[in-house]
Amino acid sequence: MLKIALESLGCSKNLVDAEIMMGILNKKGYKLTGDFEDADVILVNTCGFIESAKQESIDTIIEFANLKETGNLKLLIVTGCLAQRYSDELKEEIPEIDAIVGTGSYQNIDEILEGLQKEKQIVSLNDIEVVYNENLPRYVSTPEYMAYLKISEGCDKHCTYCIIPKLRGKQKSRKLEDIVAEAKSLVQNGVKELVVIAQDSTMYGSDIYGEARLPQLLEELAKIEGAKWIRIMYSYPESITKELVDVIKRNDNICSYFDMPIQHASNKILKLMNRQTTKEELLSKINMIRSAIPDATLRTTLITGFPGEDEKDFEELVEFVKKVKFDKLGVFPYSREEGTAADKLPNHLEQEVKEERRDVIMMIQQSISEEINQSKIGKTYEVLIEEQIEDNVYIGRTQYDAEEIDSIVYVKSHTTLDPGEFVDVKINTALEYDLMGDIQDELTK
């Protein structure tokens, strides 16, 4: 039987698609391997969101294509957003690709692989409005103590810089009971942290129930025995309601973590981005969250150098960042993407200006982060251990940090700790972004 290796790029939502493909192939009897040199088949699940992600995807495809000469590779399959967006270009420019599978076709990966026994260069671009098939198996590839829980696909927002609706279609929510059933299954298999994901988590259910039902979904997930942490990602600020905040406040196993990408703070730029909010509304929402949950972590992402962003708009964004003091913040220079409304806007800025503005905000945030971390010295936090890096030193994170995105805690312990174990850690050192501390129990001995 063929040996299959997977490389999944881009976001966690893309990773879940990849895990379903691997689940389908695993059920069909194919052998899954992490050794790309030895693999007969390599799947590259690509991202096509912004220019840097596209380039990473292309570089990865070319790197693996070379294994047809130097390794055991017989079939190279490209899936995901880049495949959906640039199927013709990929087919023409990288002839080593044997199949191109769009975002509406990944559920048919077994049939496509079987078809490659008879023909080459299959291109499968099915309807992107296909509804999630609840009966498909999933091969979870994340550490056994955490898993992503995709609650919907697609997006009904039309931010002018974003290509996602064209690649993933309209919002398609899963039924609440199906999500809860999958969550229970994951927890029964050892998962302690459920990370709720969607293109727009806060609008979950609005397409099938006539109203957003994220609060109701979270209430049901919180009841699952063994679900230690439930984390919500991709919460659009305009859809964060008092009801949602109250549910998070009421349930100890729902992380007080708000991942709310605001993108900008100038009303002029927010309007050009077609964001459904204003600076004043953003401040009101942030104040509402912090009033209800004083220790809540607020995470956001920003875009610098959007078309038409002048010095006044940028200064307004800088002042907003200084005033709000987000706990976590990422900044991306605007990426011009063909097929988006923003591409046609006037007054595009030079790349150098976009990057300079990004760097200015990141330096401000570095100081804010260090100040916030300094305030944590002497406090004790529950830390999820993820790996050992040297004798008596481990890496972990608190409920206020998402995996592979946010900060880490260096934990010193004289006893052996296992990945997935929760320990109380007293912080003794604050770095710019990360923390260091000792096991609380050992300090009292």
Coordinates of C-alpha atoms in Angstrom, one line a residue:
M1 CA 0.0 0.0 0.0
L2 CA 1.2 3.5 -0.8
K3 CA 2.9 5.6 1.9
I4 CA 1.5 9.1 2.2
A5 CA 3.0 12.2 3.9
L6 CA 1.3 15.5 4.5
E7 CA 2.5 19.0 4.7
S8 CA -0.2 21.5 5.8
L9 CA 0.4 25.2 5.6
G10 CA -1.5 28.2 6.7
C11 CA -4.2 28.4 9.3
S12 CA -5.7 25.9 11.8
K13 CA -8.9 25.8 9.7
N14 CA -6.8 24.5 6.8
L15 CA -5.2 22.0 9.1
V16 CA -8.6 20.5 10.0
D17 CA -9.2 19.9 6.3
A18 CA -5.8 18.2 6.0
E19 CA -6.6 16.0 9.0
I20 CA -9.9 14.9 7.4
M21 CA -8.0 14.0 4.2
M22 CA -5.6 12.0 6.2
G23 CA -8.4 10.3 8.1
I24 CA -10.1 9.3 4.8
L25 CA -6.8 7.9 3.4
N26 CA -6.0 6.1 6.7
K27 CA -9.4 4.5 6.7
K28 CA -8.8 3.3 3.2
G29 CA -5.7 1.5 4.4
Y30 CA -3.0 3.8 3.1
K31 CA 0.1 4.1 5.4
L32 CA 0.7 7.6 6.8
T33 CA 4.3 8.6 7.3
G34 CA 6.2 11.6 8.5
D35 CA 9.2 10.7 6.3
F36 CA 8.9 12.7 3.1
E37 CA 12.0 11.1 1.6
D38 CA 10.3 7.7 1.9
A39 CA 6.8 8.7 0.9
D40 CA 5.2 7.5 -2.3
V41 CA 2.6 10.3 -2.2
I42 CA 3.0 13.8 -0.7
L43 CA 0.0 16.1 -0.1
V44 CA 0.8 19.8 0.2
N45 CA -2.2 21.5 1.7
T46 CA -1.6 25.2 0.7
C47 CA -2.5 28.7 1.9
G48 CA -3.3 31.4 -0.6
F49 CA -4.4 34.2 1.7
I50 CA -1.6 36.8 1.3
E51 CA 1.6 37.1 -0.8
S52 CA 4.0 35.7 1.8
A53 CA 1.7 32.6 2.4
K54 CA 1.4 32.0 -1.4
Q55 CA 5.2 32.1 -1.8
E56 CA 5.7 29.7 1.1
S57 CA 3.2 27.3 -0.5
I58 CA 5.0 27.5 -3.9
D59 CA 8.4 27.0 -2.4
T60 CA 7.2 24.0 -0.5
I61 CA 5.6 22.5 -3.6
I62 CA 8.8 22.9 -5.6
E63 CA 10.9 21.5 -2.8
F64 CA 8.8 18.3 -2.7
A65 CA 8.6 18.1 -6.5
N66 CA 12.4 17.6 -6.4
L67 CA 11.8 14.3 -4.5
K68 CA 10.6 12.8 -7.7
E69 CA 14.2 12.8 -8.7
T70 CA 16.0 12.3 -5.4
G71 CA 13.5 10.4 -3.2
N72 CA 10.8 7.8 -3.5
L73 CA 8.0 10.2 -4.6
K74 CA 5.6 9.0 -7.2
L75 CA 2.6 11.3 -6.8
L76 CA 2.5 15.0 -5.7
I77 CA -0.9 16.3 -4.8
V78 CA -1.6 20.0 -4.1
T79 CA -4.7 20.9 -2.1
G80 CA -6.2 23.9 -0.3
C81 CA -6.6 27.6 -1.0
L82 CA -3.7 28.1 -3.5
A83 CA -5.0 25.1 -5.4
Q84 CA -8.5 26.6 -5.5
R85 CA -7.2 30.1 -6.5
Y86 CA -4.5 29.3 -9.0
S87 CA -5.2 25.9 -10.4
D88 CA -4.4 26.8 -14.1
E89 CA -1.1 28.5 -13.2
L90 CA 0.0 25.6 -11.0
K91 CA -0.8 23.1 -13.7
E92 CA 1.1 25.0 -16.3
E93 CA 4.1 26.1 -14.3
I94 CA 4.8 23.1 -12.1
P95 CA 4.2 20.0 -14.3
E96 CA 5.4 17.7 -11.5
I97 CA 2.1 18.2 -9.8
D98 CA -0.1 15.2 -10.4
A99 CA -3.4 16.5 -8.9
I100 CA -4.8 19.9 -7.9
V101 CA -7.6 19.7 -5.4
G102 CA -9.7 22.7 -4.5
T103 CA -11.3 23.7 -1.2
G104 CA -14.6 22.1 -2.2
S105 CA -13.0 18.8 -3.3
Y106 CA -10.8 17.6 -0.4
Q107 CA -13.5 15.3 0.9
N108 CA -13.0 13.3 -2.3
I109 CA -9.3 12.8 -1.8
D110 CA -9.5 9.0 -1.9
E111 CA -11.3 8.9 -5.3
I112 CA -8.8 11.4 -6.7
L113 CA -5.9 9.3 -5.5
E114 CA -7.4 6.2 -7.0
G115 CA -8.0 8.2 -10.3
L116 CA -4.3 9.0 -10.4
Q117 CA -3.6 5.3 -11.1
K118 CA -5.2 5.8 -14.5
E119 CA -4.6 9.4 -15.4
K120 CA -2.3 12.3 -14.6
Q121 CA -2.8 16.0 -13.8
I122 CA -6.3 15.7 -12.3
V123 CA -7.8 19.0 -11.4
S124 CA -10.8 18.8 -9.0
L125 CA -12.5 22.1 -8.2
N126 CA -16.0 21.2 -6.8
D127 CA -18.5 23.6 -5.5
I128 CA -17.0 25.5 -2.6
E129 CA -20.5 25.8 -1.0
V130 CA -20.4 22.0 -0.2
V131 CA -21.6 21.4 3.3
Y132 CA -19.3 19.7 5.9
N133 CA -19.7 15.9 5.8
E134 CA -20.1 14.8 9.4
N135 CA -19.4 11.2 8.6
L136 CA -15.9 11.7 7.4
P137 CA -13.1 10.3 9.6
R138 CA -10.4 12.7 11.0
Y139 CA -6.8 11.9 11.8
V140 CA -5.9 14.5 14.5
S141 CA -2.3 15.6 14.1
T142 CA -1.9 18.0 16.9
P143 CA -0.5 17.0 20.3
E144 CA -2.8 14.5 22.0
Y145 CA -3.8 17.1 24.7
M146 CA -5.3 19.6 22.3
A147 CA -7.4 19.7 19.1
Y148 CA -9.1 22.2 16.8
L149 CA -12.9 22.2 16.6
K150 CA -14.1 23.8 13.4
I151 CA -17.6 25.0 13.9
S152 CA -18.3 26.5 10.4
E153 CA -16.7 27.1 7.0
G154 CA -16.7 30.1 4.8
C155 CA -17.5 33.7 5.6
D156 CA -20.4 36.2 4.9
K157 CA -18.2 39.2 5.6
H158 CA -16.8 41.0 2.6
C159 CA -13.7 42.8 4.0
T160 CA -12.2 44.5 0.9
Y161 CA -8.7 43.1 1.5
C162 CA -9.8 39.5 1.9
I163 CA -10.0 36.7 -0.7
I164 CA -11.4 34.0 1.7
P165 CA -15.1 34.3 0.6
K166 CA -14.0 33.5 -3.0
L167 CA -11.9 30.6 -1.8
R168 CA -14.2 29.2 0.9
G169 CA -17.7 30.5 0.0
K170 CA -20.5 31.7 2.2
Q171 CA -20.7 30.8 5.9
K172 CA -21.8 27.2 6.4
S173 CA -22.3 26.3 10.1
R174 CA -22.3 22.8 11.4
K175 CA -25.2 21.7 13.6
L176 CA -24.7 22.4 17.3
E177 CA -25.3 18.8 18.3
D178 CA -22.7 17.5 15.7
I179 CA -20.1 19.9 17.1
V180 CA -20.8 18.8 20.6
A181 CA -20.6 15.1 19.6
E182 CA -17.2 15.6 18.0
A183 CA -16.0 17.6 21.0
K184 CA -17.0 14.8 23.4
S185 CA -15.2 12.2 21.2
L186 CA -12.0 14.3 21.2
V187 CA -12.1 14.7 25.0
Q188 CA -12.7 10.9 25.4
N189 CA -9.5 10.4 23.4
G190 CA -7.4 12.5 25.7
V191 CA -7.9 16.1 24.4
K192 CA -7.8 18.6 27.3
E193 CA -7.9 21.8 25.2
L194 CA -10.5 22.4 22.6
V195 CA -9.7 25.3 20.3
V196 CA -12.9 26.6 18.6
I197 CA -12.2 27.9 15.1
A198 CA -14.1 29.4 12.1
Q199 CA -13.6 32.2 9.6
D200 CA -15.9 34.2 11.9
S201 CA -16.6 32.3 15.1
T202 CA -18.9 34.9 16.6
M203 CA -21.5 34.6 13.8
Y204 CA -21.7 30.8 14.2
G205 CA -25.2 29.5 13.5
S206 CA -26.6 32.6 11.9
D207 CA -27.0 30.9 8.6
I208 CA -28.8 27.8 9.9
Y209 CA -30.6 29.0 13.0
G210 CA -31.4 32.6 12.0
E211 CA -29.3 34.0 14.8
A212 CA -25.7 33.7 16.1
R213 CA -25.5 30.8 18.6
L214 CA -21.9 30.8 19.8
P215 CA -23.0 31.5 23.4
Q216 CA -25.3 28.5 23.4
L217 CA -22.6 26.3 21.8
L218 CA -20.1 27.3 24.4
E219 CA -22.5 26.5 27.2
E220 CA -22.9 22.9 25.9
L221 CA -19.1 22.5 25.3
A222 CA -18.4 23.7 28.9
K223 CA -20.5 20.8 30.2
I224 CA -18.2 18.2 28.8
E225 CA -16.4 16.5 31.6
G226 CA -12.6 16.6 30.9
A227 CA -12.7 19.6 28.7
K228 CA -10.1 21.6 30.8
W229 CA -9.7 24.6 28.4
I230 CA -12.1 25.8 25.7
R231 CA -10.5 28.6 23.6
I232 CA -12.3 30.7 21.0
M233 CA -10.4 32.1 18.0
Y234 CA -11.4 34.5 15.3
S235 CA -14.0 36.6 17.1
Y236 CA -15.1 39.6 15.0
P237 CA -15.4 42.5 17.5
E238 CA -18.7 43.8 16.3
S239 CA -20.3 40.4 17.0
I240 CA -19.0 40.0 20.6
T241 CA -22.0 40.5 22.7
K242 CA -22.7 40.8 26.5
E243 CA -24.3 37.4 26.3
L244 CA -21.1 35.9 25.0
V245 CA -18.9 37.6 27.5
D246 CA -21.2 36.5 30.3
V247 CA -21.0 32.9 29.2
I248 CA -17.2 33.1 29.2
K249 CA -17.2 34.7 32.6
R250 CA -19.6 32.1 34.0
N251 CA -17.7 29.0 32.9
D252 CA -14.2 28.4 34.4
N253 CA -13.2 26.0 31.6
I254 CA -13.8 28.6 28.9
C255 CA -10.5 30.6 28.6
S256 CA -10.8 34.3 29.3
Y257 CA -9.2 34.9 25.9
F258 CA -10.6 37.2 23.2
D259 CA -9.0 36.9 19.8
M260 CA -10.6 39.9 18.0
P261 CA -8.9 41.1 14.8
I262 CA -9.7 44.8 14.6
Q263 CA -7.3 45.5 11.6
H264 CA -7.3 49.3 12.2
A265 CA -8.6 52.1 14.3
S266 CA -9.1 55.0 11.8
N267 CA -12.8 55.2 10.9
K268 CA -11.8 56.2 7.4
I269 CA -9.6 53.1 6.9
L270 CA -12.2 50.8 8.6
K271 CA -14.8 52.0 6.1
L272 CA -12.4 51.4 3.2
M273 CA -11.8 47.9 4.6
N274 CA -15.6 47.4 4.8
R275 CA -15.2 46.5 8.4
Q276 CA -18.6 46.7 10.2
T277 CA -17.5 48.8 13.1
T278 CA -15.9 52.1 14.2
K279 CA -13.1 53.1 16.5
E280 CA -15.7 54.3 19.1
E281 CA -17.5 50.9 19.0
L282 CA -14.2 49.1 19.3
L283 CA -13.4 51.0 22.5
S284 CA -16.8 50.4 23.9
K285 CA -16.5 46.6 23.2
I286 CA -13.1 46.5 24.8
N287 CA -14.3 48.3 27.9
M288 CA -17.3 46.0 28.1
I289 CA -15.0 42.9 28.1
R290 CA -12.5 44.3 30.6
S291 CA -15.3 45.6 32.9
A292 CA -16.8 42.1 33.0
I293 CA -13.6 40.1 33.1
P294 CA -10.7 42.2 34.5
D295 CA -8.1 39.5 33.8
A296 CA -9.3 38.8 30.3
T297 CA -6.6 38.6 27.6
L298 CA -7.2 40.7 24.5
R299 CA -5.5 39.7 21.3
T300 CA -5.7 41.4 18.0
T301 CA -4.2 41.8 14.5
L302 CA -3.6 45.0 12.6
I303 CA -2.9 45.9 8.9
T304 CA -0.5 48.7 8.2
G305 CA -0.2 50.6 4.9
F306 CA -3.8 49.9 3.6
P307 CA -4.5 51.9 0.4
G308 CA -5.3 55.5 1.4
E309 CA -3.7 55.2 4.9
D310 CA -2.1 58.6 5.4
E311 CA 0.1 59.8 8.3
K312 CA -3.0 61.0 10.2
D313 CA -4.7 57.6 9.9
F314 CA -1.5 55.8 11.0
E315 CA -1.0 58.1 14.0
E316 CA -4.6 57.4 15.0
L317 CA -3.8 53.7 15.0
V318 CA -0.6 54.2 17.0
E319 CA -2.5 56.2 19.7
F320 CA -5.2 53.5 19.8
V321 CA -2.6 50.8 20.4
K322 CA -1.0 52.9 23.2
K323 CA -4.3 53.6 24.8
V324 CA -5.8 50.1 24.7
K325 CA -2.7 48.2 25.5
F326 CA -3.6 44.8 24.0
D327 CA -2.1 41.8 25.7
K328 CA -1.2 40.2 22.4
L329 CA -0.9 42.0 19.1
G330 CA 0.3 41.0 15.6
V331 CA 0.8 43.4 12.6
F332 CA 0.9 42.6 8.9
P333 CA 1.9 45.0 6.1
Y334 CA -1.0 45.2 3.7
S335 CA -0.8 42.5 1.0
R336 CA -2.3 43.5 -2.4
E337 CA -4.4 40.6 -3.6
E338 CA -5.9 40.3 -7.1
G339 CA -9.6 39.6 -7.0
T340 CA -10.2 41.7 -3.9
A341 CA -12.0 45.1 -3.8
A342 CA -9.0 46.7 -2.1
D343 CA -6.8 45.9 -5.1
K344 CA -8.8 48.4 -7.1
L345 CA -8.6 51.2 -4.6
P346 CA -6.4 54.2 -5.3
N347 CA -3.4 55.4 -3.3
H348 CA -1.5 52.2 -2.7
L349 CA 1.6 52.7 -0.6
E350 CA 5.1 51.5 -1.1
Q351 CA 6.1 48.2 0.6
E352 CA 8.8 50.0 2.5
V353 CA 6.3 52.4 4.1
K354 CA 4.0 49.5 5.0
E355 CA 6.8 47.6 6.7
E356 CA 8.2 50.7 8.5
R357 CA 4.7 51.4 10.0
R358 CA 4.5 47.7 11.0
D359 CA 7.8 48.0 12.8
V360 CA 6.8 51.2 14.6
I361 CA 3.7 49.5 16.1
M362 CA 5.6 46.3 17.0
M363 CA 8.2 48.3 18.9
I364 CA 5.4 50.0 20.9
Q365 CA 3.7 46.6 21.5
Q366 CA 7.0 45.2 22.7
S367 CA 7.2 47.7 25.5
I368 CA 3.5 47.2 26.3
S369 CA 4.1 43.4 26.5
E370 CA 7.1 43.8 28.7
E371 CA 5.1 46.1 31.0
I372 CA 2.2 43.6 31.2
N373 CA 4.6 40.7 31.9
Q374 CA 6.4 42.6 34.6
S375 CA 3.1 42.9 36.5
K376 CA 2.9 39.0 36.5
I377 CA 6.1 38.5 38.6
G378 CA 5.2 36.9 41.9
K379 CA 1.9 35.6 40.6
T380 CA 1.0 32.0 40.2
Y381 CA -0.5 30.6 37.0
E382 CA -1.8 27.2 35.9
V383 CA 0.5 26.1 33.0
L384 CA 0.0 23.4 30.4
I385 CA 3.3 21.7 29.8
E386 CA 4.1 21.1 26.2
E387 CA 7.8 19.9 26.0
Q388 CA 11.1 19.5 27.8
I389 CA 13.9 21.6 26.3
E390 CA 16.8 20.7 28.7
D391 CA 17.3 19.1 32.1
N392 CA 14.8 20.4 34.5
V393 CA 13.5 23.0 32.1
Y394 CA 10.1 22.8 30.3
I395 CA 8.1 24.9 28.0
G396 CA 4.4 25.5 28.6
R397 CA 1.7 28.1 28.3
T398 CA -1.2 29.6 30.3
Q399 CA -4.9 29.8 29.4
Y400 CA -4.0 33.3 28.1
D401 CA -1.8 32.0 25.3
A402 CA -2.8 30.1 22.2
E403 CA -0.5 27.4 20.9
E404 CA 2.1 28.5 18.4
I405 CA 0.7 32.0 18.3
D406 CA 1.3 33.6 21.7
S407 CA 3.9 33.6 24.5
I408 CA 5.4 30.7 26.4
V409 CA 6.4 30.0 30.0
Y410 CA 9.7 28.5 30.8
V411 CA 9.2 26.2 33.7
K412 CA 11.9 24.9 36.0
S413 CA 11.1 21.7 37.7
H414 CA 13.2 19.0 39.6
T415 CA 10.5 16.4 38.9
T416 CA 9.6 14.9 35.6
L417 CA 6.7 16.6 33.8
D418 CA 4.8 15.2 30.9
P419 CA 3.3 17.0 27.8
G420 CA -0.3 17.7 28.6
E421 CA 0.2 18.0 32.3
F422 CA -1.1 21.0 34.2
V423 CA 1.0 22.5 36.9
D424 CA 1.0 25.7 39.1
V425 CA 3.9 27.9 38.3
K426 CA 5.1 31.0 40.2
I427 CA 6.5 33.6 37.9
N428 CA 9.9 35.0 38.8
T429 CA 11.2 36.5 35.6
A430 CA 9.5 38.5 32.8
L431 CA 11.0 38.8 29.3
E432 CA 9.6 41.0 26.5
Y433 CA 7.1 38.4 25.5
D434 CA 7.7 35.3 27.6
L435 CA 7.7 34.4 31.2
M436 CA 9.9 32.2 33.5
G437 CA 8.9 30.5 36.7
D438 CA 9.1 27.5 39.1
I439 CA 6.7 24.8 40.1
Q440 CA 4.7 26.1 43.0
D441 CA 4.6 22.8 44.9
E442 CA 8.4 22.6 44.8
L443 CA 8.8 26.1 46.2
T444 CA 6.9 25.1 49.3
K445 CA 9.0 22.0 50.1

